[in-house]
Amino acid sequence: MKYYSTNNSNFKVDLKTAVLKSLPPDNGLYMPERLNSLSSDFISDLSNRSFQDISFRVAHTILQDDLEEETLADIIEKAINFKAPVVPITEDISTLELFHGPSLAFKDFGARFMAELMSFFVKDETNELDILVATSGDTGGAVAAGFAGVPNINVTILFPKGKVSPLQELQLTTWGGNIKALEIDGTFDDCQALVKQAFLDEEVNKKRNLSSANSINIARLIPQSFYYFEAYKQLEDKGKGVVFSVPSGNFGNLTAGLIAKQIGLPVHRFLAATNSNNIVPHYLATTTYEPRPSVQTISNAMDVGKPSNFTRMMDLYGDLWEKIKTDIEGYFYDDEDTRFGVKYIHKTHDYIADPHGAIGFLAAHQYLKDNPGYKAIFLETAHPAKFLPVMNPLIGEFPIPEKLTVLREKESHALGMSKEYGEFREYLMDSKGS
Ligand SMILES: *Cc1c(COP(=O)(O)O)cnc(C)c1O
C-alpha cells in the first residue's frame, strides 16, 4: 500500500515514511491510496472472533502487505491487549468503554499501536527519533505510556498551561527518562501550531529526526477503526441499524469510524458530537467550514477550533457535502448541557459517564428521539476519574482507579514556555534539549 498526501494525490510514500515522518512536506495528511473491503463473511462471522483477531484482519485489510503477517500479529498482540466492552445504558443506547488501557482514554489504542510500529521501524536506525506531540489532555498521557522506555525514541509533550485536569497533568509530567513535558502558556491550538511549525522548519529538521504522535499520524488512525467492529460484534440487538455517536475534537476517532464503514462495517450513521467548539456540526448544518480559536470547556479534550482530521474527512468524501451528510449528523452541547448529561445518566441510569462521553450520550439520545428504531452506541472516550474537578460537584465522590492514584505520589516535571515559536525552536535546536 502507498500513502498519498491529501494536498497532492501524486505524492506517495510507503508506510514507514508515512509513520515516521507523520506529515507530507506539502502540509497535507497521509491517506492510504486504496481502501480495500473486508468480505461480508468476515462481518457475519464477527461474533466468533476475538478482538485481537478482528484487529488483525482490519489492520491487514488496510495495510495489505506493508508488514509481514507475523510482524503485524506481534504488534497487535502487544498493543491491543485490553478490552473494549459495550455496556447497555438504556434499551436503545449502549456505551463502548474505551478507557481500559494504561492511560484510561481511547487514545491508548492509537498510541500503543503507533509506539509498537515506530519501534519496529527504528530498531535498525542509528538516528534517534524525536516525537513531538501536542495534547489537549489525553493524547499526551497515552503517548507517554506507549513510548516510555522505548529505546532510540524521545518524546516531547506540549500541553496548554492550566487547561488539562490535575490527574491528566500528572500523566504527562511524572515519567522522566525519554519523556519530556513542556507547559505552554497558551491553548491547545497554540501547542498544535508550534508542533506544525517545527515540522515545516528546515533547519530544525536537519538537526532533529522529527516525528509526530498527534492524530494526524496515520498509525494512530488505523487502530481506532478496530473497536468499531468490536462494538458492532458485541451489540446483540442491532434494531433498524447501528448508529455510533462520537464525542469529537480533532475528529481522528470519527474518521477512523468512517474508514471502518468504508471497508465494510454496516454503520447506519455517525453522530459528530462536540462541545461549544462546534466547527464540524456547523459545517454539516450550513456547508460552511469556519475554523476559529477554541474556547475552553469542561470536556477539555475536545477544545479544538481547527480539527486536524477534517482534511481527511473531506478526502474520504471527495469534498462532497451532500455525501458527507448522508453518513454524519452533527450535534453540539455547551457546558450546561454537558453537566446536565452527566447528572442525568448517573441518576436515571446509574452510570458514571465522563463529560466527553456525556456529550456522546446526549447526541445519541437526541438522534433516537428523531429516528426511532435504531440502536446507538456512544463512545466513552475516557474514564470519568480523569476529570474529578468537573465530576465531583455533579455526582459526588466515586472510586478512582489505582492507575491514577499512584500518580499523586510521583514527582512532576514540566518546562514552562511561551507560545512564541522562537522559544520552542531554541529548545529543539539545543541538542541537549532532549
Ligand atoms: C481526544 C479525546 C476526544 C476527541 O477525540 P478526537 O479523535 O480528537 O476527535 C474525545 N474525548 C476524549 C476523552 C479525548 O481524550
Tab-separated table of C-alpha atoms and ligand atoms in Angstrom:
chain	number	residue	atom	x	y	z
A	1	MET	CA	0.000	0.000	0.000
A	2	LYS	CA	1.142	3.522	-0.699
A	3	TYR	CA	0.074	6.600	1.269
A	4	TYR	CA	-0.637	9.853	-0.550
A	5	SER	CA	-0.837	13.432	0.605
A	6	THR	CA	-4.319	14.934	0.793
A	7	ASN	CA	-2.785	18.004	-0.887
A	8	ASN	CA	-1.354	16.069	-3.823
A	9	SER	CA	-2.543	12.568	-4.640
A	10	ASN	CA	0.537	12.040	-6.843
A	11	PHE	CA	2.861	12.387	-3.864
A	12	LYS	CA	3.088	8.887	-2.418
A	13	VAL	CA	5.248	7.229	0.227
A	14	ASP	CA	5.473	3.835	1.903
A	15	LEU	CA	4.117	3.030	5.368
A	16	LYS	CA	7.439	3.516	7.124
A	17	THR	CA	7.835	7.035	5.749
A	18	ALA	CA	4.214	7.966	6.447
A	19	VAL	CA	4.519	6.760	10.033
A	20	LEU	CA	7.965	8.133	10.848
A	21	LYS	CA	7.527	11.457	9.024
A	22	SER	CA	3.924	11.872	10.076
A	23	LEU	CA	3.240	14.767	7.700
A	24	PRO	CA	3.931	15.101	3.968
A	25	PRO	CA	6.214	18.050	3.110
A	26	ASP	CA	3.294	19.835	1.412
A	27	ASN	CA	1.451	20.133	4.720
A	28	GLY	CA	-1.309	17.683	3.766
A	29	LEU	CA	-2.110	14.478	5.640
A	30	TYR	CA	-1.323	10.925	4.602
A	31	MET	CA	-4.113	8.618	3.468
A	32	PRO	CA	-3.956	5.041	2.158
A	33	GLU	CA	-4.251	5.163	-1.630
A	34	ARG	CA	-6.960	2.496	-1.607
A	35	LEU	CA	-9.363	1.187	0.984
A	36	ASN	CA	-9.947	-2.487	0.327
A	37	SER	CA	-13.093	-4.180	1.599
A	38	LEU	CA	-13.436	-6.937	4.139
A	39	SER	CA	-15.518	-9.864	2.943
A	40	SER	CA	-19.170	-9.992	4.005
A	41	ASP	CA	-18.362	-13.389	5.523
A	42	PHE	CA	-15.996	-11.666	7.887
A	43	ILE	CA	-18.737	-9.299	9.048
A	44	SER	CA	-21.313	-12.065	9.554
A	45	ASP	CA	-18.733	-14.112	11.427
A	46	LEU	CA	-17.596	-11.323	13.776
A	47	SER	CA	-19.138	-12.892	16.856
A	48	ASN	CA	-16.842	-15.893	16.535
A	49	ARG	CA	-13.733	-13.774	16.535
A	50	SER	CA	-11.652	-12.293	19.338
A	51	PHE	CA	-10.907	-8.569	19.484
A	52	GLN	CA	-7.279	-9.261	18.550
A	53	ASP	CA	-8.286	-11.432	15.626
A	54	ILE	CA	-10.678	-8.728	14.397
A	55	SER	CA	-7.951	-6.125	14.836
A	56	PHE	CA	-5.513	-8.193	12.820
A	57	ARG	CA	-7.954	-8.665	9.939
A	58	VAL	CA	-8.942	-4.996	9.857
A	59	ALA	CA	-5.313	-3.858	10.024
A	60	HIS	CA	-4.316	-6.309	7.315
A	61	THR	CA	-7.138	-5.094	5.070
A	62	ILE	CA	-5.949	-1.504	5.422
A	63	LEU	CA	-2.191	-2.117	5.338
A	64	GLN	CA	-2.237	-5.058	2.888
A	65	ASP	CA	1.333	-6.379	2.596
A	66	ASP	CA	3.107	-3.420	4.211
A	67	LEU	CA	4.148	-5.680	7.078
A	68	GLU	CA	4.837	-9.387	7.329
A	69	GLU	CA	1.786	-11.089	8.815
A	70	GLU	CA	3.862	-12.252	11.763
A	71	THR	CA	5.099	-8.738	12.479
A	72	LEU	CA	1.599	-7.326	12.314
A	73	ALA	CA	0.237	-10.069	14.553
A	74	ASP	CA	3.007	-9.381	17.060
A	75	ILE	CA	2.309	-5.620	17.055
A	76	ILE	CA	-1.398	-6.222	17.610
A	77	GLU	CA	-0.807	-8.710	20.355
A	78	LYS	CA	1.323	-6.195	22.264
A	79	ALA	CA	-0.702	-3.049	21.527
A	80	ILE	CA	-4.315	-4.221	21.642
A	81	ASN	CA	-4.113	-6.059	24.931
A	82	PHE	CA	-7.052	-4.672	26.865
A	83	LYS	CA	-10.765	-4.964	26.401
A	84	ALA	CA	-13.326	-2.635	24.830
A	85	PRO	CA	-16.637	-3.680	26.364
A	86	VAL	CA	-20.066	-2.485	25.227
A	87	VAL	CA	-22.233	-1.666	28.252
A	88	PRO	CA	-26.000	-1.120	27.915
A	89	ILE	CA	-27.262	2.199	29.305
A	90	THR	CA	-30.883	2.360	28.077
A	91	GLU	CA	-32.859	-0.051	25.918
A	92	ASP	CA	-31.548	1.633	22.763
A	93	ILE	CA	-28.308	3.243	23.856
A	94	SER	CA	-25.117	1.466	24.860
A	95	THR	CA	-21.662	2.775	25.532
A	96	LEU	CA	-18.387	1.462	24.173
A	97	GLU	CA	-15.931	1.807	27.036
A	98	LEU	CA	-12.576	2.738	25.567
A	99	PHE	CA	-10.836	3.568	28.847
A	100	HIS	CA	-9.433	0.207	29.903
A	101	GLY	CA	-5.891	0.905	28.708
A	102	PRO	CA	-2.916	2.251	30.700
A	103	SER	CA	-3.817	5.965	30.472
A	104	LEU	CA	-7.577	5.364	30.732
A	105	ALA	CA	-8.537	7.011	27.443
A	106	PHE	CA	-9.296	5.683	23.968
A	107	LYS	CA	-6.056	7.247	22.806
A	108	ASP	CA	-4.223	4.261	24.262
A	109	PHE	CA	-5.284	2.224	21.227
A	110	GLY	CA	-3.681	4.607	18.754
A	111	ALA	CA	-0.674	5.443	20.899
A	112	ARG	CA	0.238	1.834	21.677
A	113	PHE	CA	-0.148	0.668	18.098
A	114	MET	CA	1.929	3.602	16.884
A	115	ALA	CA	4.618	3.006	19.523
A	116	GLU	CA	4.954	-0.651	18.505
A	117	LEU	CA	5.028	0.242	14.824
A	118	MET	CA	7.567	3.032	15.253
A	119	SER	CA	9.848	0.986	17.438
A	120	PHE	CA	9.706	-1.769	14.786
A	121	PHE	CA	10.676	0.761	12.109
A	122	VAL	CA	13.529	2.393	14.062
A	123	LYS	CA	15.071	-0.717	15.528
A	124	ASP	CA	17.801	-0.765	12.877
A	125	GLU	CA	18.252	3.016	12.622
A	126	THR	CA	21.167	4.865	14.123
A	127	ASN	CA	19.382	8.216	14.358
A	128	GLU	CA	17.238	8.791	17.418
A	129	LEU	CA	13.648	9.687	16.666
A	130	ASP	CA	12.185	12.828	18.274
A	131	ILE	CA	8.460	12.665	18.670
A	132	LEU	CA	6.567	15.913	19.202
A	133	VAL	CA	3.029	15.757	20.477
A	134	ALA	CA	0.544	18.479	21.330
A	135	THR	CA	-2.127	17.412	23.783
A	136	SER	CA	-5.487	18.806	24.839
A	137	GLY	CA	-5.459	16.367	27.719
A	138	ASP	CA	-5.459	12.678	26.890
A	139	THR	CA	-3.125	12.276	23.924
A	140	GLY	CA	-0.036	13.123	25.933
A	141	GLY	CA	-0.746	10.579	28.651
A	142	ALA	CA	-1.438	7.815	26.169
A	143	VAL	CA	1.634	8.612	24.079
A	144	ALA	CA	3.850	8.859	27.162
A	145	ALA	CA	2.601	5.490	28.421
A	146	GLY	CA	3.085	3.959	24.967
A	147	PHE	CA	6.642	5.225	24.472
A	148	ALA	CA	8.110	5.299	27.992
A	149	GLY	CA	11.409	3.453	27.970
A	150	VAL	CA	11.329	2.693	24.222
A	151	PRO	CA	14.974	2.789	23.029
A	152	ASN	CA	16.014	5.320	20.343
A	153	ILE	CA	12.837	7.372	20.750
A	154	ASN	CA	12.452	10.654	22.660
A	155	VAL	CA	9.050	12.212	23.269
A	156	THR	CA	8.308	15.909	23.865
A	157	ILE	CA	4.765	16.654	25.010
A	158	LEU	CA	3.329	20.181	24.688
A	159	PHE	CA	0.320	20.876	26.896
A	160	PRO	CA	-1.663	24.089	27.485
A	161	LYS	CA	-0.955	25.527	30.933
A	162	GLY	CA	-3.871	25.199	33.339
A	163	LYS	CA	-6.128	23.637	30.732
A	164	VAL	CA	-5.705	19.943	31.472
A	165	SER	CA	-7.067	18.301	34.618
A	166	PRO	CA	-4.650	17.769	37.552
A	167	LEU	CA	-4.541	13.992	37.082
A	168	GLN	CA	-4.112	14.371	33.325
A	169	GLU	CA	-1.205	16.700	34.009
A	170	LEU	CA	0.455	14.118	36.253
A	171	GLN	CA	0.096	11.590	33.423
A	172	LEU	CA	2.319	13.884	31.353
A	173	THR	CA	4.856	15.130	33.848
A	174	THR	CA	5.791	12.176	36.052
A	175	TRP	CA	7.702	9.982	33.604
A	176	GLY	CA	11.223	11.344	33.301
A	177	GLY	CA	13.647	9.406	31.084
A	178	ASN	CA	12.783	9.698	27.404
A	179	ILE	CA	9.537	11.628	28.078
A	180	LYS	CA	9.692	15.461	28.416
A	181	ALA	CA	6.736	17.747	29.171
A	182	LEU	CA	6.511	21.406	28.069
A	183	GLU	CA	3.888	23.584	29.729
A	184	ILE	CA	2.850	26.133	27.095
A	185	ASP	CA	1.333	29.454	28.125
A	186	GLY	CA	-1.490	29.221	25.570
A	187	THR	CA	-4.263	26.992	24.246
A	188	PHE	CA	-4.199	23.551	22.690
A	189	ASP	CA	-4.362	25.193	19.271
A	190	ASP	CA	-1.184	27.115	20.149
A	191	CYS	CA	0.515	23.842	21.090
A	192	GLN	CA	-0.609	22.246	17.852
A	193	ALA	CA	0.586	25.268	15.870
A	194	LEU	CA	4.041	25.047	17.492
A	195	VAL	CA	4.364	21.405	16.515
A	196	LYS	CA	3.236	22.111	12.961
A	197	GLN	CA	5.689	24.974	12.649
A	198	ALA	CA	8.570	22.818	13.837
A	199	PHE	CA	7.771	20.274	11.127
A	200	LEU	CA	7.964	22.960	8.470
A	201	ASP	CA	11.233	24.393	9.826
A	202	GLU	CA	14.018	23.103	7.593
A	203	GLU	CA	16.857	23.864	9.947
A	204	VAL	CA	15.208	22.132	12.868
A	205	ASN	CA	14.527	19.142	10.652
A	206	LYS	CA	18.163	18.937	9.641
A	207	LYS	CA	19.127	18.710	13.264
A	208	ARG	CA	16.332	16.593	14.638
A	209	ASN	CA	14.708	13.484	13.266
A	210	LEU	CA	11.199	14.725	13.985
A	211	SER	CA	8.018	12.733	14.083
A	212	SER	CA	4.557	13.396	15.417
A	213	ALA	CA	2.241	11.376	17.582
A	214	ASN	CA	-0.839	13.505	17.116
A	215	SER	CA	-3.912	12.067	15.491
A	216	ILE	CA	-2.509	13.346	12.215
A	217	ASN	CA	-0.234	10.286	12.199
A	218	ILE	CA	-1.814	7.540	10.123
A	219	ALA	CA	-0.564	4.948	12.629
A	220	ARG	CA	-2.915	6.349	15.243
A	221	LEU	CA	-5.908	6.370	12.996
A	222	ILE	CA	-5.733	2.767	11.825
A	223	PRO	CA	-6.136	1.010	15.206
A	224	GLN	CA	-9.019	3.304	16.097
A	225	SER	CA	-11.064	1.584	13.423
A	226	PHE	CA	-10.672	-1.811	15.160
A	227	TYR	CA	-13.044	-1.133	18.023
A	228	TYR	CA	-15.940	-0.087	15.841
A	229	PHE	CA	-16.012	-3.696	14.613
A	230	GLU	CA	-15.577	-4.994	18.143
A	231	ALA	CA	-18.514	-2.862	19.338
A	232	TYR	CA	-20.721	-3.924	16.447
A	233	LYS	CA	-19.953	-7.536	17.294
A	234	GLN	CA	-20.995	-7.130	20.910
A	235	LEU	CA	-24.285	-5.355	20.257
A	236	GLU	CA	-26.825	-8.146	20.127
A	237	ASP	CA	-29.938	-6.270	19.023
A	238	LYS	CA	-28.980	-4.093	16.073
A	239	GLY	CA	-32.525	-2.769	15.518
A	240	LYS	CA	-33.028	-0.995	12.200
A	241	GLY	CA	-29.322	-0.264	12.138
A	242	VAL	CA	-26.421	0.844	14.297
A	243	VAL	CA	-25.505	4.455	14.930
A	244	PHE	CA	-22.180	5.497	16.502
A	245	SER	CA	-22.098	8.710	18.482
A	246	VAL	CA	-18.534	10.001	18.635
A	247	PRO	CA	-17.516	12.778	21.048
A	248	SER	CA	-15.114	14.706	18.834
A	249	GLY	CA	-12.359	17.307	18.874
A	250	ASN	CA	-9.727	16.673	16.225
A	251	PHE	CA	-12.004	14.096	14.601
A	252	GLY	CA	-9.480	11.253	14.500
A	253	ASN	CA	-11.878	8.893	16.220
A	254	LEU	CA	-14.722	9.719	13.884
A	255	THR	CA	-12.508	9.498	10.796
A	256	ALA	CA	-11.427	6.013	11.917
A	257	GLY	CA	-15.120	5.116	12.112
A	258	LEU	CA	-15.654	6.366	8.567
A	259	ILE	CA	-12.779	4.165	7.433
A	260	ALA	CA	-14.354	1.194	9.245
A	261	LYS	CA	-17.563	1.860	7.330
A	262	GLN	CA	-15.780	2.199	4.003
A	263	ILE	CA	-14.062	-1.143	4.415
A	264	GLY	CA	-17.314	-2.901	5.182
A	265	LEU	CA	-18.763	-2.262	8.640
A	266	PRO	CA	-22.531	-1.716	8.187
A	267	VAL	CA	-22.945	1.518	10.159
A	268	HIS	CA	-26.183	3.402	9.595
A	269	ARG	CA	-24.913	6.780	10.682
A	270	PHE	CA	-22.206	8.562	12.673
A	271	LEU	CA	-23.022	11.382	15.043
A	272	ALA	CA	-20.364	14.079	15.272
A	273	ALA	CA	-20.893	15.221	18.860
A	274	THR	CA	-18.946	18.265	20.019
A	275	ASN	CA	-18.908	20.807	22.812
A	276	SER	CA	-19.227	24.532	22.019
A	277	ASN	CA	-16.285	24.147	19.642
A	278	ASN	CA	-18.837	23.138	17.033
A	279	ILE	CA	-16.895	23.699	13.816
A	280	VAL	CA	-17.940	20.422	12.195
A	281	PRO	CA	-21.624	20.413	13.288
A	282	HIS	CA	-21.731	23.967	11.937
A	283	TYR	CA	-20.249	22.781	8.655
A	284	LEU	CA	-22.772	19.938	8.438
A	285	ALA	CA	-25.641	22.333	9.089
A	286	THR	CA	-24.528	25.131	6.775
A	287	THR	CA	-21.925	23.765	4.265
A	288	THR	CA	-19.512	26.406	5.596
A	289	TYR	CA	-16.282	25.337	7.269
A	290	GLU	CA	-15.117	28.081	9.591
A	291	PRO	CA	-12.252	27.205	11.932
A	292	ARG	CA	-11.931	29.633	14.806
A	293	PRO	CA	-9.962	29.891	18.046
A	294	SER	CA	-11.015	27.199	20.501
A	295	VAL	CA	-12.987	28.048	23.621
A	296	GLN	CA	-12.339	26.300	26.910
A	297	THR	CA	-14.985	23.846	28.115
A	298	ILE	CA	-15.383	21.113	30.745
A	299	SER	CA	-14.853	18.493	28.033
A	300	ASN	CA	-11.344	19.833	27.551
A	301	ALA	CA	-10.011	17.070	25.305
A	302	MET	CA	-12.404	18.331	22.628
A	303	ASP	CA	-11.475	22.012	22.821
A	304	VAL	CA	-10.321	22.215	19.236
A	305	GLY	CA	-11.022	25.119	16.916
A	306	LYS	CA	-9.379	23.732	13.798
A	307	PRO	CA	-9.973	19.973	13.691
A	308	SER	CA	-6.913	18.436	12.087
A	309	ASN	CA	-8.669	15.423	10.588
A	310	PHE	CA	-11.281	17.486	8.776
A	311	THR	CA	-8.996	17.301	5.736
A	312	ARG	CA	-9.172	13.522	5.834
A	313	MET	CA	-12.964	13.572	6.141
A	314	MET	CA	-13.119	15.792	3.061
A	315	ASP	CA	-10.737	13.493	1.272
A	316	LEU	CA	-12.815	10.386	2.027
A	317	TYR	CA	-15.905	12.026	0.550
A	318	GLY	CA	-14.301	13.929	-2.285
A	319	ASP	CA	-15.308	17.238	-0.715
A	320	LEU	CA	-18.977	16.491	-1.301
A	321	TRP	CA	-21.109	17.943	1.454
A	322	GLU	CA	-24.201	16.022	0.299
A	323	LYS	CA	-22.311	12.747	0.577
A	324	ILE	CA	-20.905	13.548	3.998
A	325	LYS	CA	-24.365	14.493	5.198
A	326	THR	CA	-25.714	11.023	4.403
A	327	ASP	CA	-23.174	9.462	6.772
A	328	ILE	CA	-22.691	12.045	9.524
A	329	GLU	CA	-25.025	14.176	11.556
A	330	GLY	CA	-23.762	16.958	13.809
A	331	TYR	CA	-24.729	17.752	17.397
A	332	PHE	CA	-23.196	20.133	19.897
A	333	TYR	CA	-23.698	20.867	23.578
A	334	ASP	CA	-22.460	23.602	25.876
A	335	ASP	CA	-21.139	23.072	29.400
A	336	GLU	CA	-24.569	23.416	30.983
A	337	ASP	CA	-25.953	20.664	28.729
A	338	THR	CA	-22.891	18.544	29.483
A	339	ARG	CA	-23.339	18.896	33.248
A	340	PHE	CA	-26.997	18.001	32.848
A	341	GLY	CA	-25.984	14.949	30.804
A	342	VAL	CA	-23.512	13.678	33.416
A	343	LYS	CA	-26.093	14.065	36.194
A	344	TYR	CA	-28.931	12.589	34.139
A	345	ILE	CA	-27.009	9.455	33.128
A	346	HIS	CA	-25.926	8.932	36.711
A	347	LYS	CA	-29.333	9.498	38.273
A	348	THR	CA	-31.508	7.801	35.676
A	349	HIS	CA	-29.252	5.009	34.506
A	350	ASP	CA	-26.818	4.591	37.378
A	351	TYR	CA	-23.811	5.006	35.077
A	352	ILE	CA	-20.917	7.402	35.530
A	353	ALA	CA	-20.027	8.941	32.174
A	354	ASP	CA	-17.239	11.475	31.839
A	355	PRO	CA	-18.058	14.883	30.283
A	356	HIS	CA	-16.949	13.771	26.804
A	357	GLY	CA	-18.978	10.579	26.924
A	358	ALA	CA	-21.960	12.539	28.253
A	359	ILE	CA	-21.911	14.637	25.088
A	360	GLY	CA	-21.922	11.417	23.066
A	361	PHE	CA	-24.894	10.194	25.083
A	362	LEU	CA	-26.849	13.427	24.563
A	363	ALA	CA	-26.349	13.236	20.796
A	364	ALA	CA	-27.403	9.564	20.731
A	365	HIS	CA	-30.466	10.368	22.803
A	366	GLN	CA	-31.463	13.210	20.510
A	367	TYR	CA	-30.893	11.166	17.365
A	368	LEU	CA	-33.043	8.263	18.583
A	369	LYS	CA	-35.828	10.632	19.560
A	370	ASP	CA	-35.950	11.843	15.956
A	371	ASN	CA	-35.186	8.422	14.410
A	372	PRO	CA	-36.794	5.644	16.437
A	373	GLY	CA	-35.897	2.006	15.863
A	374	TYR	CA	-32.138	2.372	15.580
A	375	LYS	CA	-29.605	1.333	18.188
A	376	ALA	CA	-26.945	3.774	19.263
A	377	ILE	CA	-23.510	3.246	20.735
A	378	PHE	CA	-21.761	6.270	22.188
A	379	LEU	CA	-18.017	6.111	22.671
A	380	GLU	CA	-16.962	6.564	26.297
A	381	THR	CA	-13.636	8.099	25.421
A	382	ALA	CA	-12.042	8.412	28.869
A	383	HIS	CA	-12.527	7.246	32.438
A	384	PRO	CA	-14.541	9.767	34.486
A	385	ALA	CA	-11.880	9.820	37.218
A	386	LYS	CA	-9.617	11.780	34.859
A	387	PHE	CA	-11.939	14.759	35.365
A	388	LEU	CA	-12.562	14.903	39.107
A	389	PRO	CA	-12.832	18.724	39.401
A	390	VAL	CA	-15.760	18.600	36.971
A	391	MET	CA	-17.286	15.313	38.078
A	392	ASN	CA	-17.282	15.554	41.873
A	393	PRO	CA	-19.516	18.639	42.149
A	394	LEU	CA	-22.015	16.922	39.823
A	395	ILE	CA	-22.267	13.424	41.263
A	396	GLY	CA	-20.125	13.406	44.415
A	397	GLU	CA	-17.188	11.127	45.118
A	398	PHE	CA	-16.664	7.865	43.260
A	399	PRO	CA	-13.882	5.289	43.162
A	400	ILE	CA	-10.650	6.265	41.399
A	401	PRO	CA	-8.688	3.541	39.589
A	402	GLU	CA	-5.315	2.757	41.115
A	403	LYS	CA	-3.594	3.602	37.826
A	404	LEU	CA	-4.416	7.233	38.664
A	405	THR	CA	-3.998	7.354	42.439
A	406	VAL	CA	-0.378	6.148	42.229
A	407	LEU	CA	0.499	9.252	40.176
A	408	ARG	CA	-0.067	11.511	43.174
A	409	GLU	CA	2.988	10.047	44.843
A	410	LYS	CA	5.277	10.711	41.900
A	411	GLU	CA	7.430	13.744	41.209
A	412	SER	CA	6.224	16.084	38.496
A	413	HIS	CA	8.477	17.962	35.999
A	414	ALA	CA	7.460	20.349	33.232
A	415	LEU	CA	9.376	23.088	31.443
A	416	GLY	CA	7.355	26.310	31.153
A	417	MET	CA	7.348	28.065	27.782
A	418	SER	CA	5.541	30.882	25.952
A	419	LYS	CA	3.508	30.201	22.827
A	420	GLU	CA	6.047	32.054	20.658
A	421	TYR	CA	7.747	29.738	18.207
A	422	GLY	CA	11.199	31.200	18.876
A	423	GLU	CA	11.438	29.745	22.348
A	424	PHE	CA	10.268	26.304	21.284
A	425	ARG	CA	12.665	26.425	18.341
A	426	GLU	CA	15.528	27.178	20.669
A	427	TYR	CA	14.594	24.189	22.776
A	428	LEU	CA	14.628	21.999	19.671
A	429	MET	CA	17.894	23.392	18.324
A	430	ASP	CA	19.652	22.914	21.634
A	431	SER	CA	20.956	19.393	21.200
A	432	LYS	CA	20.769	18.831	24.942
A	433	GLY	CA	17.094	19.789	24.792
A	434	SER	CA	16.043	16.186	24.587
B	1	LIG	C1	-9.033	13.120	22.366
B	1	LIG	C2	-10.340	12.965	23.025
B	1	LIG	C3	-11.543	13.192	22.341
B	1	LIG	C4	-11.547	13.685	20.925
B	1	LIG	O1	-11.087	12.735	20.009
B	1	LIG	P1	-10.698	13.187	18.516
B	1	LIG	O2	-10.236	11.952	17.858
B	1	LIG	O3	-9.650	14.233	18.622
B	1	LIG	O4	-11.958	13.726	17.921
B	1	LIG	C5	-12.728	12.959	22.997
B	1	LIG	N1	-12.752	12.558	24.281
B	1	LIG	C6	-11.631	12.342	24.985
B	1	LIG	C7	-11.727	11.940	26.399
B	1	LIG	C8	-10.398	12.527	24.380
B	1	LIG	O5	-9.280	12.317	25.083
